[in-house]
Structures are given as C-alpha cells and as structure tokens.
Amino acid sequence: MSKYQIVFQPSGRRGEVEEGATILQAAQSLGVGIEAACGGAMVCGKCKIIPEFGNFDKLDLSSTKEHISPLSTVEEKILTAEEIHKGVRLACCVHIKGDLVVSVPKKSQSAKQVVLEAGSSRQIAIKPAVKSYFLRLTPPTLEDPMDDQQRLLRALYESTGLGDITLDYTVLCNLSQVLRENNWEVTVTVREDKQEIVRVRGGDYSRKLGIAIDIGTTTLAAYLCDLDTGELLQKASRMNSQIGYGEDILSRVSYATSNPDGLQTLHDIIINDVNELATELTAGIGGTPEDVDEMVLVYNTVMHHLALKLYPGYVGRSPFAPVAAHALDIKARDLGININPAGWVHSLPIEAGFVGADNMAVVIAEEPYNSDKIKLIIDIGTNGEIDLGNRDRLLCTSCATGPALEGAQIKFGMRAAPGAIEGVKIDKETLEPSYKVIGNDTWYPELEVTGALGICGSGIIDVFAALYEAGIVGKSGRINNKLDTPRIRRDENGKWEYVLAYAKETGIGQDIVVTQADIRAIQLAKGAIYVGAEYLLNKYGIDHVDEVILAGAFGSYINKRSALVMGMFPDCDLDNIHAVGNAAGDGARIALLNIDKRHEADEIARKVEFVETAAEPDFQEHFMEAIAIPHAKARFHHVTKQ
C-alpha cells in the first residue's frame, strides 16, 4: 500500500501515513491534537480541519484536491454551507489519497499552543497619537445657519486652539445625527499629527483605546491599551494562520508570487487573524473592535508586505529591496481591519532587507542607542534578527535560522504545547536522560509515563547541549556510536540516533529520538546566528560584548547556559545574558502609547548600519567554523569555567 507525506499546521508535525487513512488517524499517529469528542465516530463534528491546496516548495510537496476523498454525506449534514464554502472538512471523514497539507483551526486544537505574550516591566511615557476633547456646541439658528462641519470645527478651535482640522469622511456621514441626538454635546477624537477628526461621540466620553500587535511568522501577540493611562487592559495571542502556506517567510513569498490571488489570500488570512484578536481583546472589557481608535503593527519585512498587501516578490531576491521602508500610516478600513474605520494603523519602519519593523520595535524597547554598554540583541525566531552597538554606533543583520529551532525540521519536533519536551539533562556517566514536558512539573524518570508528544524549541537546545556535554555528540556534530548504551542505535535507514524517550513513556506510542539529521539541522541554525553576530563584532572592531539580550518567545524559554554551550552566540558571562520576553510586543505598545517613539524609531532605523553577511567573501568559511560545537576556533571561557 502506498504511503504519503502529511504536514499539520500550525503544530508543524510531519510524517508518513498509509493511503486510505483518515486525517484524524494520521493526526493521532503523529501526536497532533485534534478535538474529537466522539473518538472518530463521525457524530460530534468537533474535528474540523482545512486541507490546503497548492505547491509548497519549502515542504517539498504538492497538495491537491485529488489527494483527499470527496465531501461525504456525514459532512454535508454536520457542516454549514458557509463552512463547506470555506473548505472546512471533518478529519474523521477525509481519507488520504496523496501528499497533503492540513491546517487545524484554533478551535479544533486539543493541545493549545503556548505563545509568549509577556515582555519586560517597562516605564512608558504616555503621549498618544490621538486626543479627545469634550465640546458644547451652539445649535444652528436662522441667524446662524452654519453647516454642522464648520460649527464643530469652530467649537474645537475656540476650545483648544486647534485649526486647519479636517473630518474623516466616515465621521462626516453621521455627524448631523450624532450632534442632534446628543443635544450638541460631543466628544471629538483628533489625530493631531494628521490634523484630522477620527471620531465624534455623544456625551463626555474620554476613554480612548488602542491595540498593538506583534505579527510573527509563526505567532501573533496582541495588546489592548488605554491610550490615556497606558494601562494594559487585555492581551491575547494565536498562531499565524498563514502557516499552512509555509513554515518560513520565503515559502510565503513563493506562494504569494506564484499562485493566482496568492498575495490576496495571504493578506486576507492575516487580516482575519488581526480582526479575531481585536474582537477577543475588546470583548474582554465588554466592547467591540469599533471602540478602538488606533492600532500599531510590527512584523518582519515579509509579513509587513503581506499584511499591507504590498508585492513581496523583490524582497525575496537580491538586493532584497522592500516596497517601502519608512513608517506608514494607513486607514484601518483600507486594510480591512475592523476597528474604528476612520482610525489609523501605524506600521513601524523597516531597517533593511529582512530586518523588519519587529526588530525596530525591539530596538526602541531596549534602547541600545542610549547605552554606554555594547549590547548584542538577538531576536530568535523563524528569521533571526541581530543588533549590536551602543550610543556611538549601531549595526544590524538578519540570519535565516529557518524553523528548525521551533521544531519544524526535527523528526519529533513540535511547537510549544502541552506534551512537548521542554527541558533535558543527560547523565555523563550512565548516558541516561531526564526530561520534563510542558504541563507537568515532575521530570522523567521520577515520572515514569510522561505522555511526551515531541520536542519543542527549548528542549531541542537542551538536548543538543546535553548530548555534547555527555560526549554522545562530538565537536563535529557526529553521534559517537562507540559508546556502550542501548540509547544509541541505528534507525531503519542505518543512520545513528539517540533515544530520548521510549514508546512506553510517551503519548504517541513511539520512541522519541534525536537523529543525526536533527543535530545537523540545529547546527546549521545555531551557526547562522553565531556567524551573524560574529560579523557585527568584526565590523564594529571589537572581540566581545558587555551584554547579550535574548528577545522573543524562543529567547525567553531556552536555557541560556545550553545556548552558550552549543555556541549559539559569542562567549559572554552568563550573568550578563538576559531574556527580555516579547520585546517586539513591548516596542509595539511603546509606539502605540507614545508618538514621539514612532518618530524616534524612524530616525534610528535610517541610522542603523545594515550588514549583509551572506555577501561577505569569507562567509562560507566563517559559517562552517560556526557549525562546529561550540565553534571550530573561538574560545568559550565562561563555559569552560563552569
């Protein structure tokens, strides 16, 4: 019987399944959590999934309608006409007939993804882009028949001194009714730098709301704030629904440019994610998205283009020129974002190439340009972004780490969710592991049955460093097959692997192993980060840094000692290595609450020196040195000391 490749998103799990198996059976065999209250009896309707169709170059497969069974009578009864139109299917009813990419919507995921929303505690000076003023207008008379627009503007000028102000068209449409229904007493919300009224509301309504969103390749983190006080009212997160169209940014570029309506499709997906987050956030305080007057978005360069529906084709090829690098202000309604239609969406500037607005958000949050210390800031994600410098000089670069560090290229890799192995230790004498899974504080072997489903990013870094320190993996990355332990064995293809968890311990009924290919994938990813940082140090003319800052979800969860042991970044005292959480989300909130920081971001973005490491003539030589563990030549005194 034939076997086919199936990839589940957003978990990133991939595996081989036999022809004729249902998508639910495939998910269960691969440890992908899909809600199925009836156990696959085709009655509960909980296992809703969306098969994705197209050529997925980075996944090296083509997923077509012919690769699944047609809509069944059971699905016709359970699914709504709208769901069927959107391509929703029931995993228990769909039989696999070829290679397939499947998206599992948030509501159907039984293993909820862990998304980092929290950043650091920061003091933010409040100076929002929008301000509100309560006005009492004099009603028109035969002696004073001035039109409503001019009457409002006159009252605003007399009360505040603001002149040359216009009204957004959507505000003008309802102006007459709002004025008269509220006895000519209204609150006017003004975007002063645009000299525009974006809302007229009845009565004395001073509260103004804003939303900041960090749109990552893999996840989104959103924050609802009171624009007057700066208070964080609500926060929410979700997986990026675009992930069904590619794990990394180049996959998204390929899909957007090579498929009819590809750009429109990816744009609509991310805007839908934004709107759902806005609904969730405002519902938490008893409101609606239309109550929000201002939004700030940060993202990498490709996500910037897809969210704003800018053609991304030339970002993905040398010389990697974006459509627009400076900060942008766009009407919410023009993007299809369902906040106040007159409200503005601010996009922070792109620094250069693949160093996007999210990195600029990290920079204004950490402010290395105001520091005497030389800081190395690493935002580790699907695309790594690195900054180095202080008040004298600031350099940046990007590195294509790929999704390996998030588990996508690892045999049993998965994203952070309950059941993922997140911490690993290996005894240097017995070579036996101990590990911890998300959702349980007890480590194996004290906990005999862990229910492990796979390994997430922090666990991948831990096991990589532990294998090296135990001598199971050498400096070159090769598994030492001479060691006397049953955990080192050959796989079905004769390749060496290390057994981290035996089937009886896991929740998938399979041994969870670390393969030679896994180790190589991590070497490539960590080497990319190291060599990027190394070039920045060389360009700056220094051989060490005062402080290493790890930003983003990945940087917050990994063991900084393990990361240093494996050589992810240049040597540094462990006491000077700090994780700062979602600094990009913090920077987005800062820009939302303080318009001066937006101007500062645009100014700093134009001053940062971008280093294109891949264009350096000796890049391959440095990269190969960085692949070694921890490095072929560089010394790691702080690791040796321990």
XYZ file of C-alpha atoms in Angstrom, residues 300-537:
238
model
C 9.304 41.133 9.804
C 9.707 42.521 6.298
C 7.796 39.764 4.520
C 4.910 39.766 6.993
C 4.873 43.584 6.659
C 4.349 43.250 2.905
C 1.724 40.517 3.188
C -0.258 42.302 5.910
C -0.234 45.586 3.964
C -0.808 43.790 0.629
C 2.450 45.057 -0.853
C 4.007 42.888 -3.559
C 6.724 40.833 -1.780
C 8.477 39.367 -4.826
C 11.514 41.647 -4.762
C 12.026 41.324 -1.013
C 12.756 37.651 -1.584
C 15.563 38.167 -4.085
C 18.812 40.114 -4.139
C 19.200 43.008 -3.364
C 16.125 42.413 -1.119
C 14.623 45.881 -1.587
C 11.270 46.423 0.178
C 8.401 48.350 -1.372
C 8.551 50.910 1.474
C 10.954 51.080 4.416
C 9.797 54.195 6.260
C 6.976 54.178 8.802
C 3.497 54.079 7.280
C 0.094 55.305 8.443
C -2.833 53.609 6.712
C -6.566 53.888 7.303
C -7.946 50.811 9.062
C -10.736 50.498 6.519
C -8.231 50.390 3.646
C -6.678 47.282 5.168
C -9.992 45.672 6.090
C -9.258 45.963 9.815
C -12.487 46.248 11.772
C -11.604 48.933 14.311
C -12.938 52.497 14.001
C -12.954 52.812 10.189
C -11.599 56.372 10.491
C -8.787 55.162 12.737
C -5.204 54.848 11.613
C -2.945 51.807 11.581
C 0.691 52.728 12.179
C 3.439 50.484 10.848
C 6.903 50.915 12.338
C 9.775 51.304 9.841
C 11.819 48.524 8.280
C 15.539 48.762 8.994
C 16.823 46.932 5.914
C 16.186 43.809 3.862
C 14.982 41.121 6.227
C 15.474 43.268 9.341
C 11.915 44.385 9.812
C 9.647 46.570 11.888
C 9.545 43.959 14.651
C 13.282 44.388 15.141
C 12.821 48.153 15.231
C 10.262 47.580 17.985
C 12.860 45.580 19.929
C 15.385 48.391 19.448
C 13.106 51.136 20.805
C 12.196 48.879 23.720
C 15.815 48.091 24.654
C 17.308 51.436 23.513
C 20.917 50.334 22.863
C 21.384 53.731 21.184
C 21.071 55.332 24.628
C 23.515 52.955 26.336
C 27.238 53.161 27.086
C 27.432 49.360 27.206
C 27.845 47.463 23.946
C 24.811 45.234 23.674
C 24.204 42.232 21.428
C 20.449 41.823 20.928
C 19.257 38.590 19.333
C 15.595 38.111 18.431
C 15.453 34.376 17.731
C 12.592 33.254 15.535
C 11.952 31.689 12.165
C 14.025 34.584 10.894
C 16.732 35.705 13.324
C 17.486 39.411 13.692
C 20.591 40.721 15.448
C 21.614 44.191 16.631
C 24.949 45.250 18.088
C 26.118 48.561 19.483
C 25.585 51.437 21.850
C 25.079 55.196 21.698
C 28.131 55.582 19.437
C 27.180 53.144 16.700
C 24.502 50.559 15.908
C 24.711 47.689 13.409
C 22.161 45.053 12.430
C 21.825 41.930 10.334
C 19.450 39.049 9.761
C 20.056 35.329 9.579
C 17.917 32.599 8.087
C 17.653 30.219 11.035
C 14.673 28.510 9.444
C 12.079 26.690 11.529
C 14.486 24.062 12.944
C 14.757 25.789 16.326
C 10.955 25.766 16.545
C 10.834 22.047 15.809
C 9.646 22.012 12.216
C 12.725 20.346 10.712
C 13.249 17.968 13.627
C 11.913 14.410 13.349
C 9.933 14.647 16.581
C 9.953 18.426 16.747
C 6.838 20.370 17.627
C 5.965 23.817 18.849
C 5.487 24.616 22.497
C 2.278 22.913 23.646
C 1.284 20.559 26.462
C 3.156 17.291 25.973
C 6.235 18.852 24.378
C 9.589 18.041 25.961
C 10.910 21.431 27.083
C 13.890 20.572 29.295
C 16.532 17.839 29.025
C 19.515 16.626 31.071
C 21.787 13.659 30.336
C 23.873 11.870 32.967
C 27.500 11.944 31.837
C 28.225 8.531 33.392
C 25.168 6.455 32.509
C 24.184 8.489 29.401
C 20.580 8.204 30.609
C 18.306 11.203 30.089
C 15.917 13.006 32.349
C 13.389 15.343 30.800
C 10.371 17.500 31.528
C 7.257 18.024 29.412
C 5.086 21.123 29.259
C 2.132 20.700 31.577
C 3.912 18.637 34.248
C 6.488 19.809 36.788
C 7.819 16.310 37.511
C 10.792 15.128 35.476
C 11.353 11.689 33.964
C 12.321 9.166 35.323
C 10.592 10.229 38.555
C 7.510 10.464 36.370
C 7.543 7.128 34.562
C 4.839 7.864 31.984
C 5.271 11.418 30.741
C 2.862 11.395 27.798
C 5.510 13.170 25.718
C 4.420 14.024 22.174
C 7.622 15.526 20.792
C 10.346 18.109 21.471
C 9.836 21.881 21.356
C 12.493 24.556 20.838
C 13.774 24.873 24.402
C 14.021 21.077 24.646
C 15.883 20.933 21.340
C 18.527 23.363 22.624
C 18.794 21.493 25.928
C 19.175 18.051 24.361
C 21.696 19.372 21.832
C 23.898 20.837 24.581
C 23.407 17.805 26.840
C 24.407 15.377 24.080
C 27.579 17.378 23.509
C 28.492 17.677 27.198
C 27.906 13.940 27.726
C 30.212 13.106 24.819
C 27.416 11.495 22.812
C 27.874 14.124 20.116
C 31.336 15.344 19.192
C 32.608 18.755 18.137
C 31.738 17.995 14.512
C 28.174 17.065 15.441
C 28.569 13.343 14.777
C 26.962 10.842 17.146
C 29.594 8.712 18.874
C 28.443 5.163 18.094
C 31.258 3.585 20.135
C 29.589 4.349 23.461
C 28.105 1.483 25.447
C 24.442 2.394 25.752
C 21.275 0.974 24.138
C 20.051 4.528 23.591
C 22.473 4.961 20.706
C 21.261 2.843 17.816
C 20.706 2.777 14.067
C 17.355 3.773 12.582
C 15.536 1.927 9.799
C 17.838 3.576 7.264
C 21.023 2.674 9.106
C 21.580 6.197 10.474
C 22.585 6.748 14.095
C 20.130 8.217 16.591
C 19.744 8.749 20.333
C 16.580 7.551 22.096
C 15.351 10.338 24.344
C 12.066 8.676 25.363
C 10.898 5.104 24.879
C 7.448 4.419 23.479
C 6.033 3.200 26.822
C 6.726 6.650 28.325
C 5.218 8.729 25.532
C 1.751 9.734 24.458
C 2.237 8.659 20.853
C 3.257 5.030 21.308
C 6.594 5.646 19.568
C 10.166 6.149 20.676
C 11.068 9.849 20.573
C 14.568 10.070 19.153
C 17.161 12.658 18.184
C 18.616 11.806 14.796
C 21.869 12.700 13.114
C 19.817 14.802 10.685
C 18.225 16.656 13.617
C 21.636 17.539 15.001
C 22.776 18.787 11.617
C 19.679 20.989 11.264
C 20.334 22.566 14.674
C 23.999 23.084 13.810
C 23.013 24.994 10.688
C 20.519 27.156 12.594
C 22.820 27.975 15.509
C 25.712 28.547 13.100
C 23.645 31.131 11.219
C 23.008 33.081 14.422
C 26.616 32.899 15.583
C 28.136 33.964 12.285
C 25.708 36.902 12.058
C 26.788 38.111 15.496
C 30.449 37.458 14.665
C 30.340 39.682 11.582
C 28.752 42.502 13.563
C 31.530 42.290 16.159
